Short mmCIF file of C-alpha atoms in Angstrom, two decimals:
data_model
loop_
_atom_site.label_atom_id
_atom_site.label_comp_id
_atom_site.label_asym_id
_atom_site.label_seq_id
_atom_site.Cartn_x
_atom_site.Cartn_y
_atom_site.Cartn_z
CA UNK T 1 24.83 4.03 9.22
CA UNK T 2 26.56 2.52 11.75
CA UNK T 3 30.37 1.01 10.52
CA UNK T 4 29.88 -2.71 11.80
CA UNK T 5 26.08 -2.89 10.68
CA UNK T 6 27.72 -1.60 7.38
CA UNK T 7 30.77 -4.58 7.84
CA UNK T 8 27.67 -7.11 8.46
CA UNK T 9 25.69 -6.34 5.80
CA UNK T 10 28.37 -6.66 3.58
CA UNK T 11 29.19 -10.18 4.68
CA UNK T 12 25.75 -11.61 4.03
CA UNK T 13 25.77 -10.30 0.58
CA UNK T 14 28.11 -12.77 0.06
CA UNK T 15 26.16 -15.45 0.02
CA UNK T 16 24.24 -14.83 -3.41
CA UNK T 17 23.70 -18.32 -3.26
CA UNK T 18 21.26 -19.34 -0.45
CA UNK T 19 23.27 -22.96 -0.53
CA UNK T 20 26.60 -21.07 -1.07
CA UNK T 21 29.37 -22.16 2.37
CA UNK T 22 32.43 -19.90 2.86
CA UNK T 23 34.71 -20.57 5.18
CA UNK T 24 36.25 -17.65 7.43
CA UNK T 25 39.30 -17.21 5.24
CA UNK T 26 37.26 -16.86 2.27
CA UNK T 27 34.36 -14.19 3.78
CA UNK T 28 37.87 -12.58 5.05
CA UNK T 29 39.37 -12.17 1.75
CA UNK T 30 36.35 -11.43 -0.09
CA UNK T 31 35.01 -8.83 2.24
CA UNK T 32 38.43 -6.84 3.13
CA UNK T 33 38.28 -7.92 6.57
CA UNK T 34 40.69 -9.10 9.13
CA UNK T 35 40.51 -12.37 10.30
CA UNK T 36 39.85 -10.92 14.00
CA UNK T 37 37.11 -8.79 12.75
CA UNK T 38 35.44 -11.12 10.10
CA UNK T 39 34.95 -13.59 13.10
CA UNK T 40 33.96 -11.34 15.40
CA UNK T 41 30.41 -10.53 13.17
CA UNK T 42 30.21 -13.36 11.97
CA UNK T 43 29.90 -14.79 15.76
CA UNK T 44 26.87 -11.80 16.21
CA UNK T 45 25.11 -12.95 12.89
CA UNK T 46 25.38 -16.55 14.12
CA UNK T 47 24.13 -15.48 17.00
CA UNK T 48 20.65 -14.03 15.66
CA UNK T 49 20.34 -16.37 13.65
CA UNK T 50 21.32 -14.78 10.28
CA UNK T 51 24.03 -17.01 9.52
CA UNK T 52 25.01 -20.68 10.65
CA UNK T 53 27.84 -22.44 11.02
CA UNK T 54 28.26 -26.03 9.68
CA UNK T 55 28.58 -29.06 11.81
CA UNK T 56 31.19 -31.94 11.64
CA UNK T 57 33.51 -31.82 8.12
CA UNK T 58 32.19 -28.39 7.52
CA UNK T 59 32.45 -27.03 10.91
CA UNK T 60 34.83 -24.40 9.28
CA UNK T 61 32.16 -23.07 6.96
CA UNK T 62 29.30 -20.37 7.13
CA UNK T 63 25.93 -20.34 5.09
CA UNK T 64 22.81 -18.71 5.42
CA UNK T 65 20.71 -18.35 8.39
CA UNK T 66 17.08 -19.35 8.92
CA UNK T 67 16.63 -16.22 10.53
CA UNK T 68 16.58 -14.49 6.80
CA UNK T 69 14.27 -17.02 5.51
CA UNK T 70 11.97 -15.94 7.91
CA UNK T 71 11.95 -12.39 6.84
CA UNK T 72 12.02 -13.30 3.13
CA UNK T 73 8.94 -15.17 3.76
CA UNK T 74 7.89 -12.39 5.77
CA UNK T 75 8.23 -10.06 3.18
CA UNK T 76 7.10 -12.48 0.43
CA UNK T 77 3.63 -13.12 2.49
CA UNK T 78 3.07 -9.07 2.48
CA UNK T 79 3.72 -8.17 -1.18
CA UNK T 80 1.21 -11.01 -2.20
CA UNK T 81 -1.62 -9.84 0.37
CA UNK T 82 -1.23 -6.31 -1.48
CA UNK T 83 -1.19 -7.85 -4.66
CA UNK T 84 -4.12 -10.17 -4.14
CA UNK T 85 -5.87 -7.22 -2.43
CA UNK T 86 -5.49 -4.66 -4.37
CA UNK T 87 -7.72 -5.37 -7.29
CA UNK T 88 -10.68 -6.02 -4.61
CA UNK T 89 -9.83 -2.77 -2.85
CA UNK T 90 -10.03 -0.85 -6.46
CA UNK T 91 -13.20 -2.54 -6.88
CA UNK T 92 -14.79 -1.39 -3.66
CA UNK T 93 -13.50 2.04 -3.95
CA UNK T 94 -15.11 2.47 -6.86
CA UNK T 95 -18.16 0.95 -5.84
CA UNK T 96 -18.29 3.15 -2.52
CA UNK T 97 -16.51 6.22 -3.69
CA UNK T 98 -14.40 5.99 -0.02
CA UNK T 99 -10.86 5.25 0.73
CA UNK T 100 -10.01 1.73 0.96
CA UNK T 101 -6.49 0.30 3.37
CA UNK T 102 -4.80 -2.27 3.77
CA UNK T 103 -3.27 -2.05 7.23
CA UNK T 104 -0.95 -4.90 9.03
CA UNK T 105 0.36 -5.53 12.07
CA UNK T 106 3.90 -4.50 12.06
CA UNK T 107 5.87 -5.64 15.90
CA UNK T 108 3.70 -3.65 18.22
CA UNK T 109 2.17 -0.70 15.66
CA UNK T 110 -0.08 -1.07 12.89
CA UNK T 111 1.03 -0.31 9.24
CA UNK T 112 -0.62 0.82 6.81
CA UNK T 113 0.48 -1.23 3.20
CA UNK T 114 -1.70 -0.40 0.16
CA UNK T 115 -4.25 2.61 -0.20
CA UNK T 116 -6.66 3.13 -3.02
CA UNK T 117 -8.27 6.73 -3.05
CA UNK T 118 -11.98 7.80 -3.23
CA UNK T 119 -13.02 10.32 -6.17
CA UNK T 120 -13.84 12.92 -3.73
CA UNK T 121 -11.28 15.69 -2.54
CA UNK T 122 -10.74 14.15 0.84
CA UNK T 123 -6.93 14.60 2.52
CA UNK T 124 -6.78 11.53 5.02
CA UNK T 125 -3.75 11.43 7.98
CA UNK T 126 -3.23 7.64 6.18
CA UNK T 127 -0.54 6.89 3.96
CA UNK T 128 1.10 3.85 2.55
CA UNK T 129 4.28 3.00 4.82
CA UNK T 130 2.82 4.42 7.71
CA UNK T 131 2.89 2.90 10.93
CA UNK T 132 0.54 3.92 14.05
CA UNK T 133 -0.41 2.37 17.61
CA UNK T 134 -2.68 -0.20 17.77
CA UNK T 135 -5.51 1.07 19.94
CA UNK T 136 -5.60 3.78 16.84
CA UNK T 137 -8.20 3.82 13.74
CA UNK T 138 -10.13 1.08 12.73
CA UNK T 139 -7.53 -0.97 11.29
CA UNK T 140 -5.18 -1.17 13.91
CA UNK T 141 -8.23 -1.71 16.36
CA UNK T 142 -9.30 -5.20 14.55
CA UNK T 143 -5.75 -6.01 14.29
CA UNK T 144 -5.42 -5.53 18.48
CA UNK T 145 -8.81 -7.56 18.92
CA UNK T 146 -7.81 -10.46 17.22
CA UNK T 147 -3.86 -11.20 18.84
CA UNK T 148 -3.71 -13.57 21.72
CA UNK T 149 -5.62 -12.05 24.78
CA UNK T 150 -2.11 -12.06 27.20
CA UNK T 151 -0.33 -10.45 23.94
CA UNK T 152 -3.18 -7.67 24.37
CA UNK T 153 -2.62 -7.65 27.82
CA UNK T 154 0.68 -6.93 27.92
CA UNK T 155 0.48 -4.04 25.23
CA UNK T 156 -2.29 -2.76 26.72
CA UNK T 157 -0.24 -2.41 30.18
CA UNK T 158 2.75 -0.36 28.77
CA UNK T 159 0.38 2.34 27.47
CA UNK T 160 0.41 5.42 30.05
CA UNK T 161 -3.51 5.12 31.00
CA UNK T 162 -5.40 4.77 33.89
CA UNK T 163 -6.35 1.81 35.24
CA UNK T 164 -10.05 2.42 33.93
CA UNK T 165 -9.33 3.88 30.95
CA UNK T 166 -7.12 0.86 30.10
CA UNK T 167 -10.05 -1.78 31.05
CA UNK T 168 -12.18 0.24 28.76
CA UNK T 169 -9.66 -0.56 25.96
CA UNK T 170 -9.29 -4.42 26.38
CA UNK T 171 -13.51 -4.49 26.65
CA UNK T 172 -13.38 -2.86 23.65
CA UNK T 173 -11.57 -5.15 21.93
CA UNK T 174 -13.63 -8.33 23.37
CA UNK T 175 -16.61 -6.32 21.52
CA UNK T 176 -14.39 -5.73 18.31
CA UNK T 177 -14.00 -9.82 18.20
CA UNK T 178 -17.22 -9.98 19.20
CA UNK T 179 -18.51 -8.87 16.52
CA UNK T 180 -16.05 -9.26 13.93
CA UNK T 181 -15.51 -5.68 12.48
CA UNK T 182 -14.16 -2.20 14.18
CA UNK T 183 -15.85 0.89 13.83
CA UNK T 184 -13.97 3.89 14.54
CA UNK T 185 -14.96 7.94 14.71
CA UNK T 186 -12.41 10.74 14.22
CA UNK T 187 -9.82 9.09 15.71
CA UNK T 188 -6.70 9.77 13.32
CA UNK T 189 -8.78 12.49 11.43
CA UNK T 190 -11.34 14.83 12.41
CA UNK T 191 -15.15 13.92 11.00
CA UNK T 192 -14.01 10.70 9.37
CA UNK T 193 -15.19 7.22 10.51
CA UNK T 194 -13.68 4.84 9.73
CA UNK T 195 -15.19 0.69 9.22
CA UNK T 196 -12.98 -2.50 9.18
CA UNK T 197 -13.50 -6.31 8.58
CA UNK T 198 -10.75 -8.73 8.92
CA UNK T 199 -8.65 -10.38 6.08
CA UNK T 200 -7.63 -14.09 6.81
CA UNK T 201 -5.09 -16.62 5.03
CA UNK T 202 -5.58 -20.42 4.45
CA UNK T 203 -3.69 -21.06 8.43
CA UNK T 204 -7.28 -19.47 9.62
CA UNK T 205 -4.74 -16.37 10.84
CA UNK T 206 -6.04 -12.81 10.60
CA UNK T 207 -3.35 -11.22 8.20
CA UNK T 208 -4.55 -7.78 7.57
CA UNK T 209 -7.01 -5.26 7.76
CA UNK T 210 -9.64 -4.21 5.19
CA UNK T 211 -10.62 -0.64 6.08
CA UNK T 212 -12.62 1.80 4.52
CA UNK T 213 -12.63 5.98 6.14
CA UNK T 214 -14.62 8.80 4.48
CA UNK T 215 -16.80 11.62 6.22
CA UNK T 216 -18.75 10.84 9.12
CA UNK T 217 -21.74 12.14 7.38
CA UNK T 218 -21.85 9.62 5.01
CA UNK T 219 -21.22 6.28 7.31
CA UNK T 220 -24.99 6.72 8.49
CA UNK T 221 -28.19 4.77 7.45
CA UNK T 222 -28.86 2.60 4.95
CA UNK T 223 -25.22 4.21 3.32
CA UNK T 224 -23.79 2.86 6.08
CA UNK T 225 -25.21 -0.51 5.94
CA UNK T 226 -24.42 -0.43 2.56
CA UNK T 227 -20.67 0.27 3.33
CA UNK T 228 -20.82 -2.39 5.71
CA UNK T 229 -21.64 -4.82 3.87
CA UNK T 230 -19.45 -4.36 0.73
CA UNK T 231 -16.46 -4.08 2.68
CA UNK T 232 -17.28 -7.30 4.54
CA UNK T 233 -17.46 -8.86 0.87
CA UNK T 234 -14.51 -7.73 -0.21
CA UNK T 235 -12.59 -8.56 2.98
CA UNK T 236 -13.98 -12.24 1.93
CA UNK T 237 -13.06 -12.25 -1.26
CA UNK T 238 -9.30 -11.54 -0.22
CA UNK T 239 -9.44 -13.94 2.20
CA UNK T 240 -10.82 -16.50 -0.27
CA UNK T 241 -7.78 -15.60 -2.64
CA UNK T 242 -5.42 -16.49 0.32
CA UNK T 243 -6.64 -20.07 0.59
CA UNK T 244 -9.08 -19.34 3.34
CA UNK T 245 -12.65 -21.16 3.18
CA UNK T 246 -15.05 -18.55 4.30
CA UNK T 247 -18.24 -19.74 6.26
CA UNK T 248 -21.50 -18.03 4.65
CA UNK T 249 -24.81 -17.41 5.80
#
Protein backbone atom coordinates (compact mmCIF):
# COMPACT_ATOMS: atom_id res chain seq x y z
CA UNK A 1 0.00 0.00 0.00
CA UNK A 2 0.97 3.19 -0.73
CA UNK A 3 3.42 4.94 2.32
CA UNK A 4 1.27 8.23 2.88
CA UNK A 5 -2.20 6.35 2.55
CA UNK A 6 -0.43 4.06 5.17
CA UNK A 7 0.79 7.60 7.28
CA UNK A 8 -3.09 8.69 6.90
CA UNK A 9 -4.66 5.87 7.99
CA UNK A 10 -2.69 5.77 10.87
CA UNK A 11 -3.62 9.27 11.94
CA UNK A 12 -7.35 8.70 11.94
CA UNK A 13 -6.99 5.74 14.11
CA UNK A 14 -6.23 8.07 16.52
CA UNK A 15 -9.23 9.30 17.15
CA UNK A 16 -10.88 6.16 18.94
CA UNK A 17 -13.06 8.60 20.29
CA UNK A 18 -15.44 10.11 17.66
CA UNK A 19 -15.48 13.43 20.14
CA UNK A 20 -11.72 12.92 20.85
CA UNK A 21 -9.56 16.71 19.56
CA UNK A 22 -5.76 16.45 19.16
CA UNK A 23 -3.92 19.10 18.40
CA UNK A 24 -0.95 18.84 15.74
CA UNK A 25 1.71 18.33 18.36
CA UNK A 26 -0.13 15.62 19.88
CA UNK A 27 -1.19 13.51 16.37
CA UNK A 28 2.74 14.34 15.82
CA UNK A 29 3.97 12.65 18.81
CA UNK A 30 1.56 9.95 18.89
CA UNK A 31 1.88 8.94 15.30
CA UNK A 32 5.90 9.23 14.84
CA UNK A 33 5.53 11.97 12.52
CA UNK A 34 7.25 15.19 11.85
CA UNK A 35 5.58 18.20 12.40
CA UNK A 36 6.04 19.06 8.50
CA UNK A 37 4.61 15.80 7.53
CA UNK A 38 1.79 15.36 10.19
CA UNK A 39 0.41 18.73 8.78
CA UNK A 40 0.86 18.08 5.50
CA UNK A 41 -2.01 14.91 5.67
CA UNK A 42 -3.68 16.20 7.92
CA UNK A 43 -4.33 19.35 5.44
CA UNK A 44 -5.44 16.35 2.59
CA UNK A 45 -7.82 14.62 5.20
CA UNK A 46 -9.25 18.06 6.01
CA UNK A 47 -9.56 18.51 2.74
CA UNK A 48 -11.97 15.43 1.92
CA UNK A 49 -13.57 15.85 4.54
CA UNK A 50 -12.22 13.08 6.85
CA UNK A 51 -11.04 15.22 9.47
CA UNK A 52 -11.90 18.91 10.64
CA UNK A 53 -10.29 21.42 12.17
CA UNK A 54 -11.82 23.40 15.10
CA UNK A 55 -12.84 26.97 14.94
CA UNK A 56 -12.02 29.90 17.35
CA UNK A 57 -10.26 28.59 20.95
CA UNK A 58 -9.76 25.26 19.34
CA UNK A 59 -8.58 26.35 16.05
CA UNK A 60 -5.35 24.33 16.96
CA UNK A 61 -7.21 21.06 17.26
CA UNK A 62 -8.34 18.17 14.84
CA UNK A 63 -11.41 15.75 15.30
CA UNK A 64 -13.28 13.64 13.16
CA UNK A 65 -14.67 14.35 9.86
CA UNK A 66 -18.26 14.09 8.63
CA UNK A 67 -16.98 12.59 5.69
CA UNK A 68 -16.48 9.14 7.86
CA UNK A 69 -19.84 9.40 9.30
CA UNK A 70 -21.09 9.19 6.04
CA UNK A 71 -19.45 5.97 5.22
CA UNK A 72 -20.15 4.49 8.67
CA UNK A 73 -23.69 5.13 7.97
CA UNK A 74 -23.05 3.89 4.65
CA UNK A 75 -21.83 0.81 5.77
CA UNK A 76 -24.23 0.56 8.74
CA UNK A 77 -27.38 0.99 6.16
CA UNK A 78 -25.87 -2.17 4.05
CA UNK A 79 -25.18 -4.73 6.81
CA UNK A 80 -28.83 -4.15 8.10
CA UNK A 81 -30.50 -4.52 4.48
CA UNK A 82 -28.57 -8.04 4.44
CA UNK A 83 -29.56 -8.75 7.75
CA UNK A 84 -33.21 -7.81 7.40
CA UNK A 85 -33.12 -9.59 4.01
CA UNK A 86 -31.69 -12.45 4.49
CA UNK A 87 -34.21 -14.43 6.41
CA UNK A 88 -36.87 -13.46 3.52
CA UNK A 89 -34.39 -14.49 0.85
CA UNK A 90 -33.92 -18.07 2.78
CA UNK A 91 -37.53 -18.22 2.81
CA UNK A 92 -38.07 -17.74 -0.89
CA UNK A 93 -35.28 -19.95 -1.83
CA UNK A 94 -36.71 -22.54 -0.25
CA UNK A 95 -40.02 -21.93 -1.42
CA UNK A 96 -38.76 -21.63 -5.18
CA UNK A 97 -35.81 -23.93 -5.08
CA UNK A 98 -33.78 -20.86 -7.20
CA UNK A 99 -31.02 -18.61 -6.21
CA UNK A 100 -32.00 -15.61 -4.43
CA UNK A 101 -29.45 -11.90 -4.47
CA UNK A 102 -29.22 -9.20 -2.97
CA UNK A 103 -27.50 -6.78 -5.34
CA UNK A 104 -26.74 -2.83 -4.62
CA UNK A 105 -25.66 -0.12 -6.32
CA UNK A 106 -22.08 0.38 -5.56
CA UNK A 107 -20.61 4.16 -7.43
CA UNK A 108 -21.31 3.30 -11.02
CA UNK A 109 -21.41 -0.90 -10.88
CA UNK A 110 -23.77 -3.05 -9.26
CA UNK A 111 -22.74 -5.34 -6.28
CA UNK A 112 -23.82 -8.17 -5.44
CA UNK A 113 -24.18 -8.39 -1.17
CA UNK A 114 -25.93 -11.55 0.14
CA UNK A 115 -26.68 -14.87 -1.89
CA UNK A 116 -28.75 -17.76 -0.71
CA UNK A 117 -28.37 -20.98 -2.95
CA UNK A 118 -31.07 -23.19 -4.62
CA UNK A 119 -30.98 -27.11 -3.80
CA UNK A 120 -30.19 -27.88 -7.29
CA UNK A 121 -26.51 -28.28 -8.68
CA UNK A 122 -26.52 -24.99 -10.49
CA UNK A 123 -22.86 -22.98 -10.72
CA UNK A 124 -24.02 -19.23 -11.23
CA UNK A 125 -21.21 -16.34 -12.51
CA UNK A 126 -22.77 -14.45 -9.08
CA UNK A 127 -21.00 -14.23 -5.99
CA UNK A 128 -21.20 -12.25 -2.83
CA UNK A 129 -18.67 -9.18 -3.15
CA UNK A 130 -18.99 -9.04 -6.66
CA UNK A 131 -19.40 -6.03 -8.52
CA UNK A 132 -20.67 -5.78 -12.35
CA UNK A 133 -21.96 -2.92 -14.81
CA UNK A 134 -25.17 -1.77 -14.52
CA UNK A 135 -26.82 -2.44 -17.86
CA UNK A 136 -25.82 -6.26 -16.68
CA UNK A 137 -28.31 -9.03 -15.10
CA UNK A 138 -31.42 -8.31 -13.66
CA UNK A 139 -30.30 -6.73 -10.61
CA UNK A 140 -28.14 -4.21 -11.82
CA UNK A 141 -30.85 -3.48 -14.60
CA UNK A 142 -33.65 -2.37 -11.86
CA UNK A 143 -31.00 -0.66 -10.03
CA UNK A 144 -30.12 1.55 -13.52
CA UNK A 145 -34.02 2.07 -14.10
CA UNK A 146 -34.72 3.56 -11.00
CA UNK A 147 -31.53 6.45 -10.57
CA UNK A 148 -32.32 9.91 -11.72
CA UNK A 149 -32.97 9.91 -15.58
CA UNK A 150 -29.73 12.59 -16.30
CA UNK A 151 -27.67 10.15 -13.81
CA UNK A 152 -28.73 7.35 -16.47
CA UNK A 153 -27.94 9.55 -19.07
CA UNK A 154 -24.72 10.26 -18.35
CA UNK A 155 -23.70 6.51 -17.61
CA UNK A 156 -25.34 5.46 -20.39
CA UNK A 157 -23.10 7.96 -22.64
CA UNK A 158 -19.62 6.72 -21.42
CA UNK A 159 -20.45 3.14 -22.49
CA UNK A 160 -18.69 2.41 -26.02
CA UNK A 161 -22.15 1.78 -28.02
CA UNK A 162 -23.71 3.05 -30.85
CA UNK A 163 -25.88 5.66 -30.86
CA UNK A 164 -28.89 3.12 -31.39
CA UNK A 165 -27.80 0.57 -29.43
CA UNK A 166 -27.45 3.07 -26.53
CA UNK A 167 -31.21 4.50 -27.07
CA UNK A 168 -32.25 0.93 -26.92
CA UNK A 169 -30.71 0.78 -23.40
CA UNK A 170 -32.25 3.97 -21.78
CA UNK A 171 -35.91 2.67 -23.44
CA UNK A 172 -35.26 -0.23 -21.74
CA UNK A 173 -34.97 1.08 -18.63
CA UNK A 174 -38.19 3.51 -19.01
CA UNK A 175 -39.93 -0.10 -19.51
CA UNK A 176 -38.00 -1.62 -16.42
CA UNK A 177 -39.69 1.44 -14.25
CA UNK A 178 -42.47 0.99 -16.11
CA UNK A 179 -43.27 -1.84 -14.93
CA UNK A 180 -41.55 -2.19 -11.79
CA UNK A 181 -39.44 -5.45 -12.13
CA UNK A 182 -36.41 -6.52 -14.69
CA UNK A 183 -36.38 -9.57 -16.46
CA UNK A 184 -33.21 -10.68 -17.80
CA UNK A 185 -32.06 -13.88 -20.21
CA UNK A 186 -28.51 -15.29 -20.26
CA UNK A 187 -26.95 -12.30 -19.77
CA UNK A 188 -24.12 -13.07 -17.07
CA UNK A 189 -24.74 -16.90 -17.56
CA UNK A 190 -25.71 -18.95 -20.36
CA UNK A 191 -29.59 -20.47 -20.12
CA UNK A 192 -30.32 -18.67 -16.88
CA UNK A 193 -32.96 -15.89 -16.56
CA UNK A 194 -32.90 -14.07 -14.27
CA UNK A 195 -36.29 -11.88 -12.42
CA UNK A 196 -35.96 -8.79 -10.09
CA UNK A 197 -38.34 -6.55 -7.98
CA UNK A 198 -37.13 -3.61 -6.14
CA UNK A 199 -36.36 -3.31 -2.33
CA UNK A 200 -37.24 0.18 -0.81
CA UNK A 201 -36.45 1.90 2.72
CA UNK A 202 -38.79 4.15 4.82
CA UNK A 203 -37.13 7.62 2.58
CA UNK A 204 -39.35 5.88 -0.40
CA UNK A 205 -35.53 5.23 -1.96
CA UNK A 206 -34.91 2.04 -3.91
CA UNK A 207 -32.01 0.44 -1.79
CA UNK A 208 -31.40 -2.86 -3.34
CA UNK A 209 -32.27 -5.47 -5.55
CA UNK A 210 -34.24 -8.68 -4.89
CA UNK A 211 -33.26 -11.12 -7.65
CA UNK A 212 -33.93 -14.52 -8.25
CA UNK A 213 -31.73 -16.62 -11.54
CA UNK A 214 -32.21 -20.36 -12.24
CA UNK A 215 -32.56 -22.18 -15.74
CA UNK A 216 -34.38 -20.61 -18.40
CA UNK A 217 -36.47 -23.65 -18.66
CA UNK A 218 -38.01 -23.24 -15.59
CA UNK A 219 -38.92 -19.23 -15.64
CA UNK A 220 -41.87 -20.22 -18.12
CA UNK A 221 -45.69 -20.54 -17.47
CA UNK A 222 -47.55 -20.66 -14.65
CA UNK A 223 -43.74 -21.48 -12.83
CA UNK A 224 -42.93 -18.37 -13.92
CA UNK A 225 -45.84 -16.51 -12.70
CA UNK A 226 -45.41 -18.26 -9.73
CA UNK A 227 -41.75 -16.97 -9.37
CA UNK A 228 -42.99 -13.70 -10.09
CA UNK A 229 -45.05 -13.30 -7.74
CA UNK A 230 -43.19 -14.69 -4.65
CA UNK A 231 -40.30 -12.67 -5.31
CA UNK A 232 -42.45 -9.54 -5.57
CA UNK A 233 -43.68 -10.61 -1.93
CA UNK A 234 -40.66 -11.01 -0.56
CA UNK A 235 -39.13 -7.86 -2.07
CA UNK A 236 -42.25 -6.28 0.04
CA UNK A 237 -41.72 -7.81 2.94
CA UNK A 238 -38.03 -6.37 3.08
CA UNK A 239 -39.13 -3.26 2.21
CA UNK A 240 -41.80 -3.33 4.95
CA UNK A 241 -38.92 -4.28 7.49
CA UNK A 242 -37.07 -1.06 6.35
CA UNK A 243 -39.86 1.27 7.40
CA UNK A 244 -41.38 1.47 3.98
CA UNK A 245 -45.39 1.43 3.73
CA UNK A 246 -46.08 -0.68 0.75
CA UNK A 247 -49.26 0.19 -1.39
CA UNK A 248 -51.38 -3.17 -2.04
CA UNK A 249 -53.84 -4.13 -4.42
Amino acid sequence: MNQSVLKALTLLDLFQDENNKLSLKEIAEQAGMSKSTTYRLLAALEQKGYVSRGKGRESGTYCLGLKLMELGNLVASRIEIRQIALPFMQALAKEINEVVHLVIKNHDQATYIEKVESRRALRLYTKVGKSVPLYLGSGPKLLFAYLPEAKQQEIVQRLELSLEKKENVIQELRDIRSNGFAYSVGEQDEDTTGISYPVFNHHHDMVASLTISGLSTRFCGENLQKLKKDTKQAANRISEKLGYQVKYG
